[in-house]
Amino acid sequence: MKQFVTALDKKLAAFKYLQDFFSKLSEAKVKAIVFIGPQIKKILECKEFPKKLTRKEKAVWNSFVLVVRGFLGNHKAENDVELFKTLVKNYGTMGCRMSLKVNILDAHLDKFKENMGILRGARQALPPGYNGRVCHYQGQYNKNMMGNYIWGVLCEMCQIMSKGVVAVLGPSASPASNSIISNICGEKEVPYVKVAPEDILKVQFPRFTTLDLRPTNTDISLAVAGLLTFLNSTTSCLICAEANCLLNLEVLLRQFLISKETLSVRMLDDSQDPTPLLKEIRDDKTATIIVDANATMSHSILERASELGMLSVYYTYIFTSLVRVFDLLLFPAELMVCSSAVAKMPFMEFSLLRLDDVADQRVNIIGFSVFNRTHPFFQDFLLSLNRSWQENCDHAPFAGTPLSSALLFDAVHTVVAAVQELNRSQNVGATQLSCKSSKIWEHGTSLMNYLRMVELEGLTGHIEFNSRGQRSNYALRIMQNSRDGLRQHVSNRSAGYEDCLTCRDSGALPQAVSDFAI
């Protein structure tokens, strides 16, 4: 009922009818959808309310009524499963917020008793532990279908565990599923190697079974701070495409609290038009512009900047997004195929951004990369990636970013190296595990210890982990546009942070030497 009323247009007749129907309820309670059982029963028996609904709303309402009477009542209908599936489908069509709870109920229909009237709440029919997940993920990230996705992750993880696994790798794109996968792997003591972006909400005590291959937001923040120091930038501006940019770059922002340098922060509004912000920056005579945005918005910002005459030698643009702007620019131009398919992707994590269509070599555009182009498998990796893309791009959008693909490649080799070492002392075999039991994988803790001792060279550079399971001692390469395309400079990272950047080439960014602690 709450999901349905929340999705109603508050200006149309149906919602206004509810306000009049429940005249004793305050307007605030009606808007907050604060209904109890007797009130819901009363509206179910009302014959006038359905007449106020639109065609789409009426389909949802009818499916809700059928579920209440044919599933949640004292007697189940013979087609009770079909009724519930139809309800979920109609709710999704209307754009209702599908909470995790609804999807858990959908997947556990067999847990409900024949006479639902004896249950005080639907949660009594659920397995232990699911209520906490409902509370934690309710309404996060995607307003409508986050619950569908999260529940899909839960089901898929349990299916994976039942087949027997040595480690779980990925996912490549969604930070939202990280904590679910981490918790399940932690309970079963199965190693989990993350390649997705960091969670916005940090876990205070991360699972021992989790390793993170992707550079952290702290690393990027320290790198940007180092560049600002090298450039002697006393005044700079940060353009944020999304609010979570403030959390992602928290370390960078904190440095300005104790610094005489100034950093202004400007957030794109709902129109996502960067023109007003760029005009403000131009009027303020701010020369150093830090951009935290996806590939599409990054390109849009450069286009608008070009129109405003802000792509000149006076300006420096620093892109914080490791993957979205610069990594694919390392790829040869002849590998840039299927661009029409990519252009249709609304939320690209990578970029086919060609700087020469919006800027020349005079403007200073800087970004970061972790690709190791000297790796013996790097060219084969490019060719394989390109071949796969050519075969599939006409039928489906590209499944992941080049960086994520490289991280998955490195994750596989990392796990293989650790298993080979562990096999010298004991026979390692995958065990089928069930989410419904407390059984754990007997080799999990040993394998995690070996994983934390792995040192190898991958497509994304040196691979090594610290005691917290985070990547350390790898090269964060600085990319700068030039007459011949992007130039690469290296900034080595190890345990400690000293003088950020030391110039080795007059007039250019430094060759080497900052150490960033992780």
Short mmCIF file of C-alpha atoms in Angstrom, two decimals:
data_model
loop_
_atom_site.label_atom_id
_atom_site.label_comp_id
_atom_site.label_asym_id
_atom_site.label_seq_id
_atom_site.Cartn_x
_atom_site.Cartn_y
_atom_site.Cartn_z
CA MET A 1 0.00 0.00 0.00
CA LYS A 2 2.79 2.40 0.90
CA GLN A 3 4.67 1.71 -2.34
CA PHE A 4 1.51 2.33 -4.36
CA VAL A 5 0.41 5.56 -2.68
CA THR A 6 3.96 6.94 -2.78
CA ALA A 7 3.97 6.58 -6.57
CA LEU A 8 0.61 8.33 -7.03
CA ASP A 9 0.64 11.79 -8.57
CA LYS A 10 -0.13 14.07 -5.64
CA LYS A 11 -1.91 16.55 -7.93
CA LEU A 12 -4.41 14.08 -9.42
CA ALA A 13 -7.81 12.95 -8.19
CA ALA A 14 -6.79 9.63 -6.61
CA PHE A 15 -4.47 11.12 -4.01
CA LYS A 16 -6.87 13.97 -3.24
CA TYR A 17 -9.61 11.38 -2.75
CA LEU A 18 -7.44 9.61 -0.16
CA GLN A 19 -6.98 12.88 1.70
CA ASP A 20 -10.74 13.36 1.85
CA PHE A 21 -11.41 9.69 2.59
CA PHE A 22 -9.09 9.73 5.60
CA SER A 23 -10.22 13.16 6.78
CA LYS A 24 -9.21 12.40 10.36
CA LEU A 25 -5.61 11.87 9.29
CA SER A 26 -3.41 14.92 9.01
CA GLU A 27 -2.16 15.89 5.56
CA ALA A 28 1.38 15.12 6.71
CA LYS A 29 0.41 11.55 7.62
CA VAL A 30 -1.34 11.00 4.30
CA LYS A 31 1.70 12.29 2.41
CA ALA A 32 3.94 10.09 4.56
CA ILE A 33 1.66 7.13 3.79
CA VAL A 34 1.04 6.36 7.46
CA PHE A 35 -1.76 3.79 7.16
CA ILE A 36 -2.66 0.90 9.45
CA GLY A 37 -4.48 -2.35 8.75
CA PRO A 38 -8.08 -1.18 9.38
CA GLN A 39 -7.57 1.88 7.16
CA ILE A 40 -6.17 -0.24 4.33
CA LYS A 41 -9.11 -2.62 4.68
CA LYS A 42 -11.50 0.31 4.50
CA ILE A 43 -10.05 1.65 1.26
CA LEU A 44 -10.03 -1.85 -0.23
CA GLU A 45 -13.77 -2.03 0.28
CA CYS A 46 -14.35 1.41 -1.25
CA LYS A 47 -15.89 1.31 -4.74
CA GLU A 48 -15.29 4.96 -5.58
CA PHE A 49 -11.50 5.01 -5.16
CA PRO A 50 -10.68 2.86 -8.24
CA LYS A 51 -12.72 5.26 -10.38
CA LYS A 52 -10.26 8.05 -9.55
CA LEU A 53 -7.25 6.11 -10.84
CA THR A 54 -5.62 6.34 -14.24
CA ARG A 55 -5.46 3.22 -16.39
CA LYS A 56 -1.93 2.34 -15.27
CA GLU A 57 -2.71 3.05 -11.62
CA LYS A 58 -5.87 0.96 -11.80
CA ALA A 59 -3.92 -2.06 -13.11
CA VAL A 60 -1.56 -1.78 -10.15
CA TRP A 61 -4.40 -1.34 -7.69
CA ASN A 62 -6.31 -4.35 -9.04
CA SER A 63 -3.22 -6.56 -8.75
CA PHE A 64 -2.70 -5.32 -5.18
CA VAL A 65 -6.31 -6.16 -4.25
CA LEU A 66 -5.99 -9.65 -5.79
CA VAL A 67 -2.83 -10.36 -3.78
CA VAL A 68 -4.44 -9.18 -0.55
CA ARG A 69 -7.49 -11.37 -1.10
CA GLY A 70 -5.88 -14.32 -2.84
CA PHE A 71 -2.60 -14.58 -0.96
CA LEU A 72 -2.47 -12.57 2.25
CA GLY A 73 -5.95 -13.53 3.43
CA ASN A 74 -7.17 -16.64 5.18
CA HIS A 75 -7.23 -18.71 2.00
CA LYS A 76 -4.66 -18.84 -0.79
CA ALA A 77 -5.77 -18.77 -4.40
CA GLU A 78 -4.59 -21.58 -6.64
CA ASN A 79 -2.68 -19.06 -8.77
CA ASP A 80 -1.20 -17.21 -5.76
CA VAL A 81 2.33 -17.21 -7.20
CA GLU A 82 1.08 -15.76 -10.48
CA LEU A 83 -0.83 -13.06 -8.59
CA PHE A 84 2.29 -11.95 -6.75
CA LYS A 85 4.43 -11.97 -9.91
CA THR A 86 1.83 -9.82 -11.67
CA LEU A 87 1.81 -7.39 -8.76
CA VAL A 88 5.60 -6.98 -8.86
CA LYS A 89 5.51 -6.49 -12.64
CA ASN A 90 2.74 -3.87 -12.48
CA TYR A 91 4.45 -2.02 -9.65
CA GLY A 92 7.61 -1.81 -11.72
CA THR A 93 5.67 -0.50 -14.73
CA MET A 94 4.14 2.26 -12.63
CA GLY A 95 7.55 3.21 -11.25
CA CYS A 96 6.86 2.22 -7.67
CA ARG A 97 9.86 2.00 -5.36
CA MET A 98 10.46 -1.75 -5.18
CA SER A 99 12.03 -2.24 -1.77
CA LEU A 100 14.27 -5.16 -0.94
CA LYS A 101 11.52 -6.47 1.32
CA VAL A 102 9.10 -6.90 -1.60
CA ASN A 103 11.66 -8.89 -3.57
CA ILE A 104 12.51 -11.05 -0.56
CA LEU A 105 8.81 -11.85 -0.15
CA ASP A 106 8.58 -12.63 -3.85
CA ALA A 107 11.45 -15.13 -3.65
CA HIS A 108 10.17 -16.80 -0.47
CA LEU A 109 6.51 -17.38 -1.26
CA ASP A 110 6.90 -20.98 -0.10
CA LYS A 111 7.66 -19.69 3.40
CA PHE A 112 4.17 -18.30 3.84
CA LYS A 113 1.57 -20.40 5.58
CA GLU A 114 -1.75 -21.36 4.03
CA ASN A 115 -3.64 -19.21 6.51
CA MET A 116 -1.86 -15.84 6.45
CA GLY A 117 -4.38 -14.43 8.91
CA ILE A 118 -2.49 -16.02 11.81
CA LEU A 119 0.71 -14.09 11.03
CA ARG A 120 1.14 -10.65 12.51
CA GLY A 121 3.75 -9.65 9.98
CA ALA A 122 5.21 -10.93 6.76
CA ARG A 123 8.73 -10.91 8.22
CA GLN A 124 7.85 -13.88 10.39
CA ALA A 125 8.01 -15.98 7.23
CA LEU A 126 11.51 -14.89 6.27
CA PRO A 127 14.83 -16.62 7.00
CA PRO A 128 16.91 -15.09 9.83
CA GLY A 129 19.17 -12.19 8.88
CA TYR A 130 17.14 -10.74 6.01
CA ASN A 131 15.45 -8.03 8.05
CA GLY A 132 18.77 -6.26 8.60
CA ARG A 133 19.44 -6.18 4.88
CA VAL A 134 15.96 -4.75 4.28
CA CYS A 135 16.65 -1.84 6.65
CA HIS A 136 20.15 -1.20 5.29
CA TYR A 137 19.27 -1.07 1.59
CA GLN A 138 15.77 0.38 1.69
CA GLY A 139 15.53 3.17 -0.88
CA GLN A 140 19.26 3.64 -1.50
CA TYR A 141 20.81 4.75 -4.81
CA ASN A 142 18.10 4.05 -7.42
CA LYS A 143 14.72 5.43 -6.43
CA ASN A 144 12.69 2.73 -8.15
CA MET A 145 14.42 -0.55 -8.73
CA MET A 146 17.34 -0.75 -6.31
CA GLY A 147 15.62 -3.54 -4.43
CA ASN A 148 15.32 -5.63 -7.59
CA TYR A 149 19.03 -5.35 -8.22
CA ILE A 150 20.08 -6.08 -4.65
CA TRP A 151 17.85 -9.11 -4.43
CA GLY A 152 19.29 -10.35 -7.73
CA VAL A 153 22.78 -10.09 -6.23
CA LEU A 154 21.69 -12.11 -3.20
CA CYS A 155 20.20 -14.88 -5.34
CA GLU A 156 23.17 -14.98 -7.69
CA MET A 157 25.67 -15.15 -4.84
CA CYS A 158 23.85 -18.05 -3.22
CA GLN A 159 23.78 -19.88 -6.56
CA ILE A 160 27.51 -19.29 -6.99
CA MET A 161 28.27 -20.60 -3.51
CA SER A 162 26.20 -23.73 -4.12
CA LYS A 163 28.40 -24.66 -7.09
CA GLY A 164 31.63 -24.43 -5.11
CA VAL A 165 34.07 -21.55 -5.56
CA VAL A 166 37.64 -20.67 -4.62
CA ALA A 167 37.12 -16.89 -4.78
CA VAL A 168 34.61 -14.30 -5.97
CA LEU A 169 35.83 -11.61 -8.38
CA GLY A 170 34.01 -8.40 -9.25
CA PRO A 171 31.54 -6.89 -9.87
CA SER A 172 33.05 -4.38 -12.26
CA ALA A 173 30.61 -1.51 -12.04
CA SER A 174 28.37 -1.37 -9.02
CA PRO A 175 29.56 -0.30 -5.57
CA ALA A 176 26.04 -0.94 -4.29
CA SER A 177 26.51 -4.70 -4.29
CA ASN A 178 29.95 -4.69 -2.67
CA SER A 179 28.77 -4.93 0.93
CA ILE A 180 26.31 -7.75 0.17
CA ILE A 181 28.96 -9.82 -1.61
CA SER A 182 31.51 -8.98 1.09
CA ASN A 183 29.16 -10.09 3.87
CA ILE A 184 28.23 -13.37 2.19
CA CYS A 185 31.88 -14.16 1.39
CA GLY A 186 32.82 -13.21 4.95
CA GLU A 187 30.24 -15.55 6.44
CA LYS A 188 31.44 -18.41 4.22
CA GLU A 189 35.14 -17.48 4.47
CA VAL A 190 35.51 -17.27 0.70
CA PRO A 191 37.97 -14.62 -0.63
CA TYR A 192 36.36 -11.67 -2.40
CA VAL A 193 38.50 -9.57 -4.77
CA LYS A 194 36.81 -6.23 -5.50
CA VAL A 195 37.27 -4.35 -8.76
CA ALA A 196 34.28 -1.98 -8.47
CA PRO A 197 34.48 1.64 -7.29
CA GLU A 198 34.55 2.25 -3.57
CA ASP A 199 31.39 2.25 -1.49
CA ILE A 200 30.29 5.75 -0.57
CA LEU A 201 29.54 4.57 2.96
CA LYS A 202 32.75 3.19 4.44
CA VAL A 203 32.66 -0.01 6.47
CA GLN A 204 34.25 0.57 9.88
CA PHE A 205 35.55 -3.00 10.17
CA PRO A 206 36.03 -4.46 6.66
CA ARG A 207 35.85 -8.20 6.21
CA PHE A 208 39.15 -10.07 6.37
CA THR A 209 38.09 -11.96 3.24
CA THR A 210 37.91 -8.80 1.08
CA LEU A 211 40.73 -7.48 -1.12
CA ASP A 212 40.48 -4.27 -3.16
CA LEU A 213 42.34 -4.11 -6.48
CA ARG A 214 41.08 -0.71 -7.55
CA PRO A 215 42.92 2.47 -6.49
CA THR A 216 41.10 4.16 -3.63
CA ASN A 217 39.56 7.62 -3.57
CA THR A 218 42.20 8.55 -1.01
CA ASP A 219 44.92 7.78 -3.55
CA ILE A 220 43.27 9.98 -6.18
CA SER A 221 42.77 12.78 -3.65
CA LEU A 222 46.44 12.71 -2.66
CA ALA A 223 47.48 12.65 -6.31
CA VAL A 224 45.33 15.69 -7.11
CA ALA A 225 46.68 17.50 -4.04
CA GLY A 226 50.21 16.71 -5.21
CA LEU A 227 49.48 18.12 -8.66
CA LEU A 228 48.10 21.32 -7.17
CA THR A 229 51.29 21.70 -5.15
CA PHE A 230 53.46 21.09 -8.21
CA LEU A 231 51.45 23.58 -10.28
CA ASN A 232 51.72 26.18 -7.49
CA SER A 233 47.97 26.61 -7.69
CA THR A 234 46.79 28.88 -4.89
CA THR A 235 43.20 29.07 -6.14
CA SER A 236 41.34 26.19 -7.73
CA CYS A 237 37.79 25.04 -8.32
CA LEU A 238 36.15 21.61 -8.05
CA ILE A 239 33.21 20.83 -10.35
CA CYS A 240 31.06 18.00 -9.00
CA ALA A 241 28.57 16.23 -11.26
CA GLU A 242 27.11 14.32 -8.30
CA ALA A 243 26.87 14.95 -4.58
CA ASN A 244 28.93 11.87 -3.71
CA CYS A 245 31.97 13.60 -5.18
CA LEU A 246 32.35 15.41 -1.84
CA LEU A 247 32.66 12.06 -0.08
CA ASN A 248 34.91 10.57 -2.75
CA LEU A 249 37.35 13.49 -2.51
CA GLU A 250 37.03 14.00 1.24
CA VAL A 251 40.79 13.69 1.78
CA LEU A 252 41.46 16.40 -0.81
CA LEU A 253 38.88 18.74 0.71
CA ARG A 254 40.24 18.26 4.22
CA GLN A 255 43.68 19.43 3.12
CA PHE A 256 42.27 22.88 2.35
CA LEU A 257 40.99 23.25 5.91
CA ILE A 258 44.56 23.74 7.11
CA SER A 259 45.97 25.41 4.01
CA LYS A 260 46.27 29.01 2.90
CA GLU A 261 45.28 27.92 -0.62
CA THR A 262 41.59 28.09 -1.53
CA LEU A 263 39.32 25.57 -3.22
CA SER A 264 35.81 26.46 -4.29
CA VAL A 265 33.27 23.70 -4.90
CA ARG A 266 30.55 24.01 -7.53
CA MET A 267 27.80 21.43 -8.01
CA LEU A 268 25.93 20.85 -11.26
CA ASP A 269 22.19 21.40 -10.87
CA ASP A 270 19.41 19.13 -12.17
CA SER A 271 19.72 20.56 -15.67
CA GLN A 272 23.27 19.15 -15.85
CA ASP A 273 24.31 22.20 -17.87
CA PRO A 274 27.87 23.20 -16.92
CA THR A 275 27.72 26.55 -18.74
CA PRO A 276 26.64 28.71 -15.74
CA LEU A 277 29.31 27.17 -13.52
CA LEU A 278 32.01 27.69 -16.13
CA LYS A 279 30.99 31.34 -16.53
CA GLU A 280 31.30 31.83 -12.76
CA ILE A 281 34.74 30.22 -12.80
CA ARG A 282 35.82 32.41 -15.71
CA ASP A 283 34.56 35.56 -13.97
CA ASP A 284 36.43 34.55 -10.79
CA LYS A 285 39.60 34.16 -12.88
CA THR A 286 40.21 30.66 -11.51
CA ALA A 287 42.74 28.92 -13.73
CA THR A 288 42.86 25.42 -12.21
CA ILE A 289 39.67 23.40 -12.62
CA ILE A 290 39.21 19.95 -11.07
CA VAL A 291 36.45 17.86 -12.66
CA ASP A 292 34.77 14.90 -10.98
CA ALA A 293 32.27 13.54 -13.50
CA ASN A 294 31.55 10.60 -15.78
CA ALA A 295 32.75 10.45 -19.38
CA THR A 296 29.67 12.01 -20.96
CA MET A 297 29.62 14.96 -18.59
CA SER A 298 33.41 15.40 -18.80
CA HIS A 299 33.16 15.75 -22.56
CA SER A 300 30.22 18.15 -22.19
CA ILE A 301 32.22 20.32 -19.78
CA LEU A 302 35.12 20.52 -22.24
CA GLU A 303 32.74 21.39 -25.08
CA ARG A 304 31.08 24.18 -23.11
CA ALA A 305 34.49 25.41 -21.97
CA SER A 306 35.62 25.56 -25.59
CA GLU A 307 32.57 27.65 -26.51
CA LEU A 308 33.37 30.04 -23.66
CA GLY A 309 37.01 30.39 -24.68
CA MET A 310 38.22 28.50 -21.61
CA LEU A 311 40.41 25.98 -23.44
CA SER A 312 43.51 28.11 -23.59
CA VAL A 313 47.01 28.01 -22.15
CA TYR A 314 45.70 29.94 -19.13
CA TYR A 315 43.61 27.01 -17.87
CA THR A 316 44.49 23.63 -16.38
CA TYR A 317 41.89 20.85 -16.14
CA ILE A 318 42.46 17.94 -13.77
CA PHE A 319 40.11 14.97 -14.17
CA THR A 320 39.79 12.86 -11.04
CA SER A 321 38.03 9.96 -12.73
CA LEU A 322 40.62 7.26 -13.19
CA VAL A 323 38.62 5.19 -15.63
CA ARG A 324 36.15 7.44 -17.20
CA VAL A 325 38.36 9.88 -19.02
CA PHE A 326 41.90 8.77 -19.51
CA ASP A 327 42.42 5.03 -19.46
CA LEU A 328 40.82 4.27 -22.80
CA LEU A 329 42.73 7.15 -24.33
CA LEU A 330 45.80 4.95 -23.99
CA PHE A 331 44.29 2.66 -26.61
CA PRO A 332 45.35 3.07 -30.25
CA ALA A 333 42.91 5.07 -32.35
CA GLU A 334 42.34 2.12 -34.71
CA LEU A 335 40.81 0.17 -31.84
CA MET A 336 38.06 2.77 -31.36
CA VAL A 337 35.23 0.83 -32.97
CA CYS A 338 31.50 0.57 -32.40
CA SER A 339 31.34 4.20 -31.34
CA SER A 340 27.66 4.39 -32.26
CA ALA A 341 26.83 1.65 -29.79
CA VAL A 342 28.81 3.38 -27.08
CA ALA A 343 27.14 6.70 -27.74
CA LYS A 344 23.78 5.13 -26.90
CA MET A 345 24.92 4.14 -23.43
CA PRO A 346 23.42 6.66 -20.98
CA PHE A 347 25.81 5.95 -18.10
CA MET A 348 29.21 5.17 -19.57
CA GLU A 349 31.97 4.29 -17.13
CA PHE A 350 34.62 4.72 -19.75
CA SER A 351 35.23 7.20 -22.52
CA LEU A 352 35.92 7.23 -26.21
CA LEU A 353 36.62 10.89 -25.57
CA ARG A 354 38.97 12.31 -28.19
CA LEU A 355 40.49 15.52 -26.91
CA ASP A 356 41.40 16.79 -30.36
CA ASP A 357 37.76 17.60 -31.15
CA VAL A 358 37.48 20.07 -28.26
CA ALA A 359 41.02 21.15 -27.41
CA ASP A 360 44.47 21.67 -28.84
CA GLN A 361 47.88 21.13 -27.26
CA ARG A 362 47.89 24.56 -25.61
CA VAL A 363 45.34 23.72 -22.92
CA ASN A 364 46.69 21.66 -20.04
CA ILE A 365 44.46 18.61 -19.47
CA ILE A 366 45.64 16.12 -16.86
CA GLY A 367 44.32 12.78 -15.66
CA PHE A 368 45.43 9.47 -14.18
CA SER A 369 45.94 5.89 -15.32
CA VAL A 370 47.19 2.61 -13.86
CA PHE A 371 47.63 0.65 -17.11
CA ASN A 372 51.00 -1.06 -17.56
CA ARG A 373 51.50 -0.93 -21.31
CA THR A 374 54.80 -2.82 -21.08
CA HIS A 375 53.12 -5.94 -19.69
CA PRO A 376 53.72 -8.90 -22.05
CA PHE A 377 49.97 -9.61 -22.31
CA PHE A 378 48.89 -5.99 -22.79
CA GLN A 379 48.66 -6.01 -26.59
CA ASP A 380 46.91 -9.39 -26.61
CA PHE A 381 44.48 -7.99 -24.04
CA LEU A 382 43.69 -5.03 -26.32
CA LEU A 383 43.16 -7.23 -29.36
CA SER A 384 40.96 -9.67 -27.45
CA LEU A 385 38.90 -6.83 -26.01
CA ASN A 386 38.51 -5.21 -29.40
CA ARG A 387 37.55 -8.50 -31.09
CA SER A 388 34.90 -9.21 -28.48
CA TRP A 389 33.52 -5.70 -28.80
CA GLN A 390 33.31 -5.94 -32.60
CA GLU A 391 31.44 -9.23 -32.38
CA ASN A 392 28.86 -8.03 -29.88
CA CYS A 393 28.48 -4.26 -30.09
CA ASP A 394 25.73 -4.41 -32.71
CA HIS A 395 23.58 -6.50 -30.40
CA ALA A 396 24.34 -5.27 -26.89
CA PRO A 397 26.25 -2.42 -25.23
CA PHE A 398 29.80 -3.02 -24.08
CA ALA A 399 29.68 -4.91 -20.76
CA GLY A 400 32.44 -3.14 -18.86
CA THR A 401 35.23 -0.63 -18.88
CA PRO A 402 38.72 -1.47 -20.14
CA LEU A 403 40.09 -0.79 -16.66
CA SER A 404 37.57 -3.14 -15.08
CA SER A 405 38.46 -5.81 -17.63
CA ALA A 406 42.14 -5.39 -16.82
CA LEU A 407 41.43 -5.51 -13.08
CA LEU A 408 39.49 -8.75 -13.53
CA PHE A 409 42.40 -10.15 -15.54
CA ASP A 410 44.76 -9.24 -12.69
CA ALA A 411 42.33 -10.59 -10.09
CA VAL A 412 42.32 -14.01 -11.76
CA HIS A 413 46.13 -14.13 -11.87
CA THR A 414 46.32 -12.99 -8.25
CA VAL A 415 44.03 -15.79 -7.07
CA VAL A 416 45.83 -18.38 -9.22
CA ALA A 417 49.20 -17.35 -7.78
CA ALA A 418 47.91 -17.65 -4.21
CA VAL A 419 46.24 -21.04 -4.84
CA GLN A 420 49.44 -22.40 -6.39
CA GLU A 421 51.39 -21.39 -3.29
CA LEU A 422 48.78 -22.85 -0.94
CA ASN A 423 48.68 -26.10 -2.92
CA ARG A 424 52.27 -26.77 -1.93
CA SER A 425 51.20 -27.41 1.66
CA GLN A 426 47.61 -28.67 1.25
CA ASN A 427 45.24 -29.81 -1.47
CA VAL A 428 42.87 -26.94 -2.21
CA GLY A 429 39.44 -27.90 -3.47
CA ALA A 430 36.21 -25.94 -3.89
CA THR A 431 33.37 -26.91 -1.56
CA GLN A 432 29.68 -26.51 -2.28
CA LEU A 433 28.24 -24.08 0.26
CA SER A 434 24.65 -23.21 1.09
CA CYS A 435 23.37 -19.82 2.23
CA LYS A 436 20.93 -21.72 4.46
CA SER A 437 23.65 -23.42 6.50
CA SER A 438 26.52 -22.22 8.69
CA LYS A 439 29.13 -24.32 6.88
CA ILE A 440 32.27 -22.41 5.83
CA TRP A 441 35.04 -23.12 3.32
CA GLU A 442 37.84 -24.82 5.19
CA HIS A 443 40.63 -23.36 3.01
CA GLY A 444 39.33 -19.77 3.03
CA THR A 445 41.43 -18.30 5.83
CA SER A 446 44.63 -19.94 4.58
CA LEU A 447 44.03 -18.71 1.05
CA MET A 448 43.38 -15.17 2.29
CA ASN A 449 46.72 -15.17 4.09
CA TYR A 450 48.47 -16.22 0.88
CA LEU A 451 46.55 -13.63 -1.16
CA ARG A 452 47.83 -10.88 1.11
CA MET A 453 51.40 -12.04 0.44
CA VAL A 454 51.05 -12.05 -3.37
CA GLU A 455 53.38 -9.79 -5.35
CA LEU A 456 53.20 -9.81 -9.14
CA GLU A 457 53.10 -7.51 -12.17
CA GLY A 458 49.71 -7.17 -13.83
CA LEU A 459 48.01 -5.21 -16.58
CA THR A 460 47.33 -2.50 -14.00
CA GLY A 461 50.87 -2.43 -12.65
CA HIS A 462 52.43 -3.86 -9.52
CA ILE A 463 50.00 -5.89 -7.39
CA GLU A 464 50.53 -6.00 -3.66
CA PHE A 465 48.21 -5.62 -0.66
CA ASN A 466 48.61 -4.07 2.76
CA SER A 467 47.30 -5.52 6.02
CA ARG A 468 43.85 -4.00 5.39
CA GLY A 469 43.48 -5.72 2.04
CA GLN A 470 43.98 -2.52 0.05
CA ARG A 471 46.32 -2.25 -2.87
CA SER A 472 49.72 -0.68 -2.24
CA ASN A 473 53.05 0.06 -3.92
CA TYR A 474 51.66 0.56 -7.42
CA ALA A 475 52.33 3.24 -10.04
CA LEU A 476 49.70 5.92 -10.50
CA ARG A 477 50.54 7.39 -13.89
CA ILE A 478 49.87 11.01 -14.72
CA MET A 479 48.54 11.68 -18.22
CA GLN A 480 48.88 15.05 -19.94
CA ASN A 481 47.72 16.07 -23.41
CA SER A 482 50.32 17.23 -25.90
CA ARG A 483 50.84 17.79 -29.62
CA ASP A 484 51.25 14.02 -30.10
CA GLY A 485 48.35 13.02 -27.86
CA LEU A 486 48.61 12.05 -24.24
CA ARG A 487 52.02 11.97 -22.57
CA GLN A 488 52.64 9.70 -19.65
CA HIS A 489 54.54 10.47 -16.47
CA VAL A 490 54.89 8.16 -13.51
CA SER A 491 54.31 8.82 -9.82
CA ASN A 492 55.40 5.88 -7.68
CA ARG A 493 53.42 4.95 -4.59
CA SER A 494 54.66 3.13 -1.51
CA ALA A 495 54.30 3.20 2.25
CA GLY A 496 54.74 6.86 3.11
CA TYR A 497 54.02 10.27 1.68
CA GLU A 498 56.81 12.72 1.04
CA ASP A 499 57.36 15.63 -1.31
CA CYS A 500 54.62 15.12 -3.85
CA LEU A 501 56.15 15.79 -7.25
CA THR A 502 59.69 16.48 -8.42
CA CYS A 503 60.17 17.94 -11.87
CA ARG A 504 62.55 15.96 -14.12
CA ASP A 505 61.66 17.73 -17.37
CA SER A 506 61.61 21.49 -17.72
CA GLY A 507 58.17 22.76 -18.58
CA ALA A 508 56.55 19.36 -18.16
CA LEU A 509 54.97 17.40 -15.39
CA PRO A 510 57.39 15.41 -13.22
CA GLN A 511 58.73 12.01 -14.17
CA ALA A 512 58.45 10.58 -10.78
CA VAL A 513 58.42 10.52 -7.16
CA SER A 514 55.58 10.91 -4.82
CA ASP A 515 54.79 8.24 -2.27
CA PHE A 516 51.16 7.81 -1.28
CA ALA A 517 50.38 5.77 1.83
CA ILE A 518 47.68 3.13 1.84
#
